[in-house]
CSV table of C-alpha atoms and ligand atoms in Angstrom, one decimal:
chain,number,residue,atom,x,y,z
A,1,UNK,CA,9.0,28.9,0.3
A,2,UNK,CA,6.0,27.9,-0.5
A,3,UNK,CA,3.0,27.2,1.8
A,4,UNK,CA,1.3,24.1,1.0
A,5,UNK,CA,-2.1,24.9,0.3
A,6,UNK,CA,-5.3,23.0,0.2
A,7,UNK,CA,-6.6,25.3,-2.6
A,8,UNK,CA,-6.6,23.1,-6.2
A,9,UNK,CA,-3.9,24.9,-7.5
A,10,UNK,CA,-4.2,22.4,-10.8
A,11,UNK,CA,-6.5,24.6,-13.1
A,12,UNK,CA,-5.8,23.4,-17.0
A,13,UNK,CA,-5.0,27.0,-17.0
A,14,UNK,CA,-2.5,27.0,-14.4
A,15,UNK,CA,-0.9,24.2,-15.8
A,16,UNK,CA,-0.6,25.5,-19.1
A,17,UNK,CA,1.0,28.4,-17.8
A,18,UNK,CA,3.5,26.2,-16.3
A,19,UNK,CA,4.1,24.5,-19.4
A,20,UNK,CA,4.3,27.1,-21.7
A,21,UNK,CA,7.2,28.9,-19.6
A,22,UNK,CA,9.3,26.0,-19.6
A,23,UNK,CA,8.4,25.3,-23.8
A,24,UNK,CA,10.2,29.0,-24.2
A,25,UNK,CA,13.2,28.2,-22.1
A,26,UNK,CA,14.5,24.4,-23.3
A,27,UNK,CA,14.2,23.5,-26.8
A,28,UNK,CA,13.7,19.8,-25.4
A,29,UNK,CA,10.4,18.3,-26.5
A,30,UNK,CA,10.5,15.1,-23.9
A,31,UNK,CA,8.4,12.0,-24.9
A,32,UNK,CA,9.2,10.0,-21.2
A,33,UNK,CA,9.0,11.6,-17.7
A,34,UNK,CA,10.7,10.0,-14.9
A,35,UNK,CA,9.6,11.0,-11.2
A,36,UNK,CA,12.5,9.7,-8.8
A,37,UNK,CA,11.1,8.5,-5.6
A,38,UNK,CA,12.8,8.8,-2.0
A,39,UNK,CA,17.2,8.7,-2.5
A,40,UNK,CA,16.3,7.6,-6.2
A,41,UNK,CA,17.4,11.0,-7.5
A,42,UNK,CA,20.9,10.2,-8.5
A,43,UNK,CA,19.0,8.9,-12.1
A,44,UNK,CA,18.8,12.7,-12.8
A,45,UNK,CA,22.9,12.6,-12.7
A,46,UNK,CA,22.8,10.1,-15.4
A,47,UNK,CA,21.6,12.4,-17.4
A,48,UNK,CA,22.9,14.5,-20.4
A,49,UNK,CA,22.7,18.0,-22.3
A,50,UNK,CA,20.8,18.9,-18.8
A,51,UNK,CA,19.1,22.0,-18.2
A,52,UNK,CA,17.7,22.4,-14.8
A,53,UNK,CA,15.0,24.0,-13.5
A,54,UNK,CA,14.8,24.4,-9.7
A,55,UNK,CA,11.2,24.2,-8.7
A,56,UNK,CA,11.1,27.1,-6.9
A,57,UNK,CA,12.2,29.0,-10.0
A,58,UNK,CA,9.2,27.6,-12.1
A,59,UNK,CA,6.1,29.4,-11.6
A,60,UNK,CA,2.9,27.6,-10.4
A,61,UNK,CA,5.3,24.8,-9.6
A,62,UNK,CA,4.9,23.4,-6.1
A,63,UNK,CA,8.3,23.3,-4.3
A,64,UNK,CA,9.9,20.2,-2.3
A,65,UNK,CA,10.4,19.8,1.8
A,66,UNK,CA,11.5,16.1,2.4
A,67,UNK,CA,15.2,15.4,3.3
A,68,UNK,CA,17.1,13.5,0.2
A,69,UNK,CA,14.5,15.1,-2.5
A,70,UNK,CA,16.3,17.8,-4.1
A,71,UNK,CA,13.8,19.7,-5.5
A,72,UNK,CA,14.0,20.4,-9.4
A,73,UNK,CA,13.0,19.7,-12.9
A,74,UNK,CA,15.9,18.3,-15.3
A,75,UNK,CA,15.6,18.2,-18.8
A,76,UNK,CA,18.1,16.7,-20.8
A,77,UNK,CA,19.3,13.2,-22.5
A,78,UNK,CA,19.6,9.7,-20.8
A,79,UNK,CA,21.0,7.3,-23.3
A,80,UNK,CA,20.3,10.0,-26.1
A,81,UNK,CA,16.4,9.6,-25.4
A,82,UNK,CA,15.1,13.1,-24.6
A,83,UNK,CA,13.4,12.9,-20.8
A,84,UNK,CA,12.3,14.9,-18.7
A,85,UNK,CA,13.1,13.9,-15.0
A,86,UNK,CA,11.3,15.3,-11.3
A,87,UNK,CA,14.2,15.0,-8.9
A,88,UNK,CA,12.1,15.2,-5.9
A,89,UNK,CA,8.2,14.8,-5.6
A,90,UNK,CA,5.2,15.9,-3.6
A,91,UNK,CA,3.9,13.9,-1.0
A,92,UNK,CA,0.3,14.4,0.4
A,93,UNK,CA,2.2,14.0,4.1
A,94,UNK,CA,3.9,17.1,3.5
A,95,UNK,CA,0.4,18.9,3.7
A,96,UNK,CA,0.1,19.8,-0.4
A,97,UNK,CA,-3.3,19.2,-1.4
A,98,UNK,CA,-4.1,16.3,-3.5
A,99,UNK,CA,-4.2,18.6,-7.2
A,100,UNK,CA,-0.8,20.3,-6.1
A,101,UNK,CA,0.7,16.3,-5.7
A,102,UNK,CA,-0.2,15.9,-9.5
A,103,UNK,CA,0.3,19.3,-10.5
A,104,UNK,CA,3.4,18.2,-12.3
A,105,UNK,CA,2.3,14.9,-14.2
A,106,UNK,CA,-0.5,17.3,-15.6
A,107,UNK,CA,2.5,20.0,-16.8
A,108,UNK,CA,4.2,16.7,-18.8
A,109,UNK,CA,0.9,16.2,-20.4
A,110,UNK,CA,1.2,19.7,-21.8
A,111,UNK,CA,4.8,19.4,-22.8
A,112,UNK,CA,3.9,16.4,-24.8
A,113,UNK,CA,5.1,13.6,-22.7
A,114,UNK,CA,3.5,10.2,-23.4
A,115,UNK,CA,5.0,7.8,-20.7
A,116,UNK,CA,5.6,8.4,-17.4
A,117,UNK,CA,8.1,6.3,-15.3
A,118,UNK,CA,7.5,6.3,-11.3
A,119,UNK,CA,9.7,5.1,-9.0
A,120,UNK,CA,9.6,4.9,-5.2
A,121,UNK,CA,10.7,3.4,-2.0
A,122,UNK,CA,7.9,1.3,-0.6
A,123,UNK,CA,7.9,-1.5,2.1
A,124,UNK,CA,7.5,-5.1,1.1
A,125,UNK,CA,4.4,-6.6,2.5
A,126,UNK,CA,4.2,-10.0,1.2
A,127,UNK,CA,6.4,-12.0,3.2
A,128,UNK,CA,8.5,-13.3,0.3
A,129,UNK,CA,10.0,-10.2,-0.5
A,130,UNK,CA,13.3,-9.2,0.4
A,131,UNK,CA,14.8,-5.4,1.4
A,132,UNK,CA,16.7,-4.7,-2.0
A,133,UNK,CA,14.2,-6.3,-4.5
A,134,UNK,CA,12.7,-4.1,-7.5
A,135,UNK,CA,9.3,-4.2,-7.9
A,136,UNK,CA,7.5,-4.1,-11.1
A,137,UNK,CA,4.2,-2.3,-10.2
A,138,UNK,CA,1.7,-4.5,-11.9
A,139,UNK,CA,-1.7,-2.8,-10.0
A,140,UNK,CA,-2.3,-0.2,-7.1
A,141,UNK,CA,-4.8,-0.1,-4.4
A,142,UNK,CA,-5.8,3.6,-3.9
A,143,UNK,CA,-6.3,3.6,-0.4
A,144,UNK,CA,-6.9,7.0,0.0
A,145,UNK,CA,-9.2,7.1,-2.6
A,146,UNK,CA,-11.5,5.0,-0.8
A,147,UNK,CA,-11.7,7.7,1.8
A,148,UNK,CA,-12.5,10.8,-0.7
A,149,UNK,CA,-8.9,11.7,-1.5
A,150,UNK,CA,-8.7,11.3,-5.2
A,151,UNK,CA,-6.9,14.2,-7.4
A,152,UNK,CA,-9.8,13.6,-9.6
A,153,UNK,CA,-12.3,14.9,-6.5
A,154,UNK,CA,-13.7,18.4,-7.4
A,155,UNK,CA,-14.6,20.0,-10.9
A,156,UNK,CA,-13.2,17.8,-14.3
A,157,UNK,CA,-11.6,19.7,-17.1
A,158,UNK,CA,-12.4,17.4,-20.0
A,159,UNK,CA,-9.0,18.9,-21.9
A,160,UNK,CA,-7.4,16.8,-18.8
A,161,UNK,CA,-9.4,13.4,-19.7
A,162,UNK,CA,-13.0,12.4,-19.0
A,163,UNK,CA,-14.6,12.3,-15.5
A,164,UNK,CA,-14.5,8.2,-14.8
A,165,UNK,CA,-11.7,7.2,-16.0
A,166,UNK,CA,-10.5,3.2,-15.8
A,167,UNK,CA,-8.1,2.4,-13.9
A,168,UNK,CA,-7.9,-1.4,-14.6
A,169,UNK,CA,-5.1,-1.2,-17.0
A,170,UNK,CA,-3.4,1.7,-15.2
A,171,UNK,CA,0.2,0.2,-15.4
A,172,UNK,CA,0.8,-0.5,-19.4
A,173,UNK,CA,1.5,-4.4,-20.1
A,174,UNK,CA,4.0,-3.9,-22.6
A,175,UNK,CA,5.7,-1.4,-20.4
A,176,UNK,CA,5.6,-4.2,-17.6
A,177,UNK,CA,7.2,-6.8,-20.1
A,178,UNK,CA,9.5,-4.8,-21.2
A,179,UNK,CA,10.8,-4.0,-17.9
A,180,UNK,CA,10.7,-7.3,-16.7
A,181,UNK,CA,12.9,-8.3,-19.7
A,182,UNK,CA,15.4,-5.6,-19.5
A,183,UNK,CA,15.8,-6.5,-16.0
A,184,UNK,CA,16.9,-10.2,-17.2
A,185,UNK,CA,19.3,-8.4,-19.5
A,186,UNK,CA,21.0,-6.2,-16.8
A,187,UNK,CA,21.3,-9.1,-14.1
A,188,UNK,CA,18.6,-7.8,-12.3
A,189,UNK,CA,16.2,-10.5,-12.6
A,190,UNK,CA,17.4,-12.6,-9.0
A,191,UNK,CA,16.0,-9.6,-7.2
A,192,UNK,CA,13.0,-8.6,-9.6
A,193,UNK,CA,8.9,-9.2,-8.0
A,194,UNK,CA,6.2,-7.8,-9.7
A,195,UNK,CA,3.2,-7.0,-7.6
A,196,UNK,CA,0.3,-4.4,-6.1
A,197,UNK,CA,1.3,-1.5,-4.5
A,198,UNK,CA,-0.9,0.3,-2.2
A,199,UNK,CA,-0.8,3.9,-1.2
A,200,UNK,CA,-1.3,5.2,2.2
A,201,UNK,CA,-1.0,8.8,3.2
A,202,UNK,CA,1.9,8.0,6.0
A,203,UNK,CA,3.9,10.0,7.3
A,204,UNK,CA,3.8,7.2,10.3
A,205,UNK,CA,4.7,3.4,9.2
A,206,UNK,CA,2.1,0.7,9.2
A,207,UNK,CA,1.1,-0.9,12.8
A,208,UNK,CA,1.5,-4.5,12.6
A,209,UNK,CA,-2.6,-4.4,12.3
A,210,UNK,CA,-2.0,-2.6,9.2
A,211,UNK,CA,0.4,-4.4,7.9
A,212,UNK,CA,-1.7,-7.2,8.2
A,213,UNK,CA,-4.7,-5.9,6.5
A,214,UNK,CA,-2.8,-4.7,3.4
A,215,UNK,CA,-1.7,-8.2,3.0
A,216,UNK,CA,-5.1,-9.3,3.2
A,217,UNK,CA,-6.3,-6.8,0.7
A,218,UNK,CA,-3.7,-8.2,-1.6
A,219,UNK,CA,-0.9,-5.2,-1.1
A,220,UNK,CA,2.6,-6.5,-2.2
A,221,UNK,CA,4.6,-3.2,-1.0
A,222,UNK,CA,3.1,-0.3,0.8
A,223,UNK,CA,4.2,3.2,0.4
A,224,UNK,CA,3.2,7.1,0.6
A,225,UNK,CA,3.4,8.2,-3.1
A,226,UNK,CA,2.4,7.4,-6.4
A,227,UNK,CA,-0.8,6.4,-6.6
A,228,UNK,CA,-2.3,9.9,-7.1
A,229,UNK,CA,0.5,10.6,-9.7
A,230,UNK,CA,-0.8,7.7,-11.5
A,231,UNK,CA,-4.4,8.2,-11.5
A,232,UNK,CA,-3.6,11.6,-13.0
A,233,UNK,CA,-1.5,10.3,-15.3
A,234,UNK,CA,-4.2,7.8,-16.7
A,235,UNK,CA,-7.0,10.3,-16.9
A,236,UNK,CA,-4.9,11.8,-19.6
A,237,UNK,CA,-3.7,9.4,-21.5
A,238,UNK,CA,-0.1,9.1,-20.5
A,239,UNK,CA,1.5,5.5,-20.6
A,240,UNK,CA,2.3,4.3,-17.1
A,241,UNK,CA,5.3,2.3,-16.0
A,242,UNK,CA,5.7,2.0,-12.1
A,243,UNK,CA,9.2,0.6,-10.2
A,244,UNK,CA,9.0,0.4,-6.1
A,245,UNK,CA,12.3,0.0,-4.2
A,246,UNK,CA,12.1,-2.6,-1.5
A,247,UNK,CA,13.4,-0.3,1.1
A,248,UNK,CA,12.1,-2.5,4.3
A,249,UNK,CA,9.8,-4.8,5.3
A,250,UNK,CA,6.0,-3.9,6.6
A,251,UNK,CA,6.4,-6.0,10.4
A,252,UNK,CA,3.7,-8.2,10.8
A,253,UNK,CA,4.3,-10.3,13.6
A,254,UNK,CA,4.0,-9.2,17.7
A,255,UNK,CA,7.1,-10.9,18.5
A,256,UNK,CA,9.1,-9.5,16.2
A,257,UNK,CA,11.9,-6.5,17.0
A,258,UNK,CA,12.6,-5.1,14.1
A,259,UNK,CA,11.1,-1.2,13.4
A,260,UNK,CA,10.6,1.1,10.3
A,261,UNK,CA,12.5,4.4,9.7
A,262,UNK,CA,13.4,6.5,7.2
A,263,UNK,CA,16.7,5.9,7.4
A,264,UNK,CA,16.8,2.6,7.0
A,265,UNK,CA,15.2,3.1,3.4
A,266,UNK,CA,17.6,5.7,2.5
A,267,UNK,CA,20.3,3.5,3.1
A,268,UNK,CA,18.6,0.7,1.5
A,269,UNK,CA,18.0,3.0,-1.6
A,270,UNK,CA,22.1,3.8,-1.8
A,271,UNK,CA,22.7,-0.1,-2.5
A,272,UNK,CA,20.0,-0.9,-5.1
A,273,UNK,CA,19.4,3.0,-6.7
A,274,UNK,CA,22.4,2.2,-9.0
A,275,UNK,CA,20.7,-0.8,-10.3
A,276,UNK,CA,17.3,0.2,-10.2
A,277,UNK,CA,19.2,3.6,-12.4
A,278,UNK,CA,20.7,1.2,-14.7
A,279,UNK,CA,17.5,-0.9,-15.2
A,280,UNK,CA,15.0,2.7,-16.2
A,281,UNK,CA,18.6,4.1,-17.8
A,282,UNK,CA,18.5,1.1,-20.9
A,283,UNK,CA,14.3,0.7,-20.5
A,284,UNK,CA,14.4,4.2,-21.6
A,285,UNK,CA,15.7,3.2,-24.6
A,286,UNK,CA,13.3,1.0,-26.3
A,287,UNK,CA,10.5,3.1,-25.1
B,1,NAG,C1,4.2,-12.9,-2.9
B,1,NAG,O1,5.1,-12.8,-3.9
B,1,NAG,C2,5.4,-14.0,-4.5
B,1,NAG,C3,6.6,-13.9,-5.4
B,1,NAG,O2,6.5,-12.8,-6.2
B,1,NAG,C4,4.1,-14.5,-5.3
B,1,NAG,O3,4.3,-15.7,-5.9
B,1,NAG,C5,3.0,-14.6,-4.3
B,1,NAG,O4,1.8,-14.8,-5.0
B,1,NAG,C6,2.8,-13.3,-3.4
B,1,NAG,N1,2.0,-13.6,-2.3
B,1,NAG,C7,0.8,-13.1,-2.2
B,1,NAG,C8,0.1,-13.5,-0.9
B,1,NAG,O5,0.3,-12.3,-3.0
């Protein structure tokens, strides 16, 4: 197993290599990459024509601890659009270092992918949100990039993208619409918010102080992924679509007795995963 290290381990070079071994082994040439968030990785089973590639088995590739992420890279068809799809990601929590977390999105650059699709399990913050309800991620708030924990920090290959990068159309309007109507059009739409999702680098849930403050900042769902995936993503060009699972709701109130944990989300995310897997499974389509 690997030993998450705080080494930048995302060298164009490195990269390349990465994408270059798997260019020889599938005859694939992906346009959309899909990274499935916590218990979202039955999407990958959807898929077909698959060819697999456990991470460990992929060299440079960073390899996955959390329980429910499986840990590998599956090529293949979903409704006869070529994808690519991570089932499992890395999370900064596990102790990877910020260029390992985006290692990946940087390997689908070189493959040739032009849209990514994220998906996660976040916790709702604004109060109208209910545990079930897909999120159209319209904006993010980089927390951690506030505090000097960027995957853009250190040295900037330009072959990547240029060194300041906007960020103000990270998430792709038409991506956004279309989603939001292809929701409609699968029944989805009674459950459907669109909002700002901001990152935090977990692995504890938010005190009810926290919670607080990310409502005041303007934070719709909270959750420890993403963010860094996306920022990579942007840097080089790649189209961004982003779908949070309402897996729980951020506690806000003293009085309350309710409490976060993982399993709780896990459940949540076996309800709504099949809809939120139909909803990216016909999106994918009119990409
Ligand atoms: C919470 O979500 C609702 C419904 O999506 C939205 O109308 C409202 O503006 C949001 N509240 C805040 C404080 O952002």
């Amino acid at each position: 197993m690997e030993v998450p290290s705080c080494q930048s381990r995302s060298s164009y070079d490195d990269c390349k290599k990465t994408a270059d071994w798997l260019l020889v082994r599938t005859k694939q040439r992906p346009r959309v990459a899909i990274i499935c968030g916590s218990g979202l990785g039955a999407l990958a089973d959807l898929i077909d024509d698959k060819m697999v590639f456990p991470y460990q088995d992929i060299p440079g590739f960073p390899t996955s601890t959390v329980a429910g992420h499986a840990g590998q890279l599956v090529f293949g068809k979903l409704q006869d659009r070529e994808c690519v799809c991570m089932e499992g990601r890395f999370h900064y929590y596990e102790g990877y270092s910020i260029h390992t977390v985006t290692y990946p999105v940087r390997v689908f650059f070189l493959l040739g992918v032009e849209t990514l699709i994220v998906t996660n399990a976040a916790g709702g913050v604004n109060g109208s949100y209910n545990v079930g309800d897909i999120m159209v991620i319209k904006d993010h708030i980089n927390l951690p990039g506030f505090c000097g924990q960027s995957p853009l920090v250190g040295h900037n290959d330009d072959r990547f993208g240029v060194r300041f990068p906007c960020m103000s159309d990270a998430y792709d309007r038409n991506l956004r619409t279309l989603a939001i109507q292809t929701a409609h059009e699968q029944n989805c739409g009674g459950f459907l918010q669109e909002g700002v999702y901001c990152m935090v680098v977990g692995p504890t849930f938010e005190t009810i102080a926290e919670s607080n403050i990310l409502q005041r900042f303007g934070a719709d769902a909270v959750g420890m992924s993403t963010v860094p995936e996306v920022v990579a993503a942007r840097q080089c060009g790649l189209r961004v679509l982003g779908l949070s699972l309402i897996t729980n709701k951020a506690v806000t109130d003293y009085d309350s007795n309710e409490k976060a944990n993982h399993e709780e989300v896990l459940a949540t995310t076996g309800l709504r995963a099949r809809d939120l897997q139909r909803l990216v499974r016909h999106l994918v389509t009119k990409i």
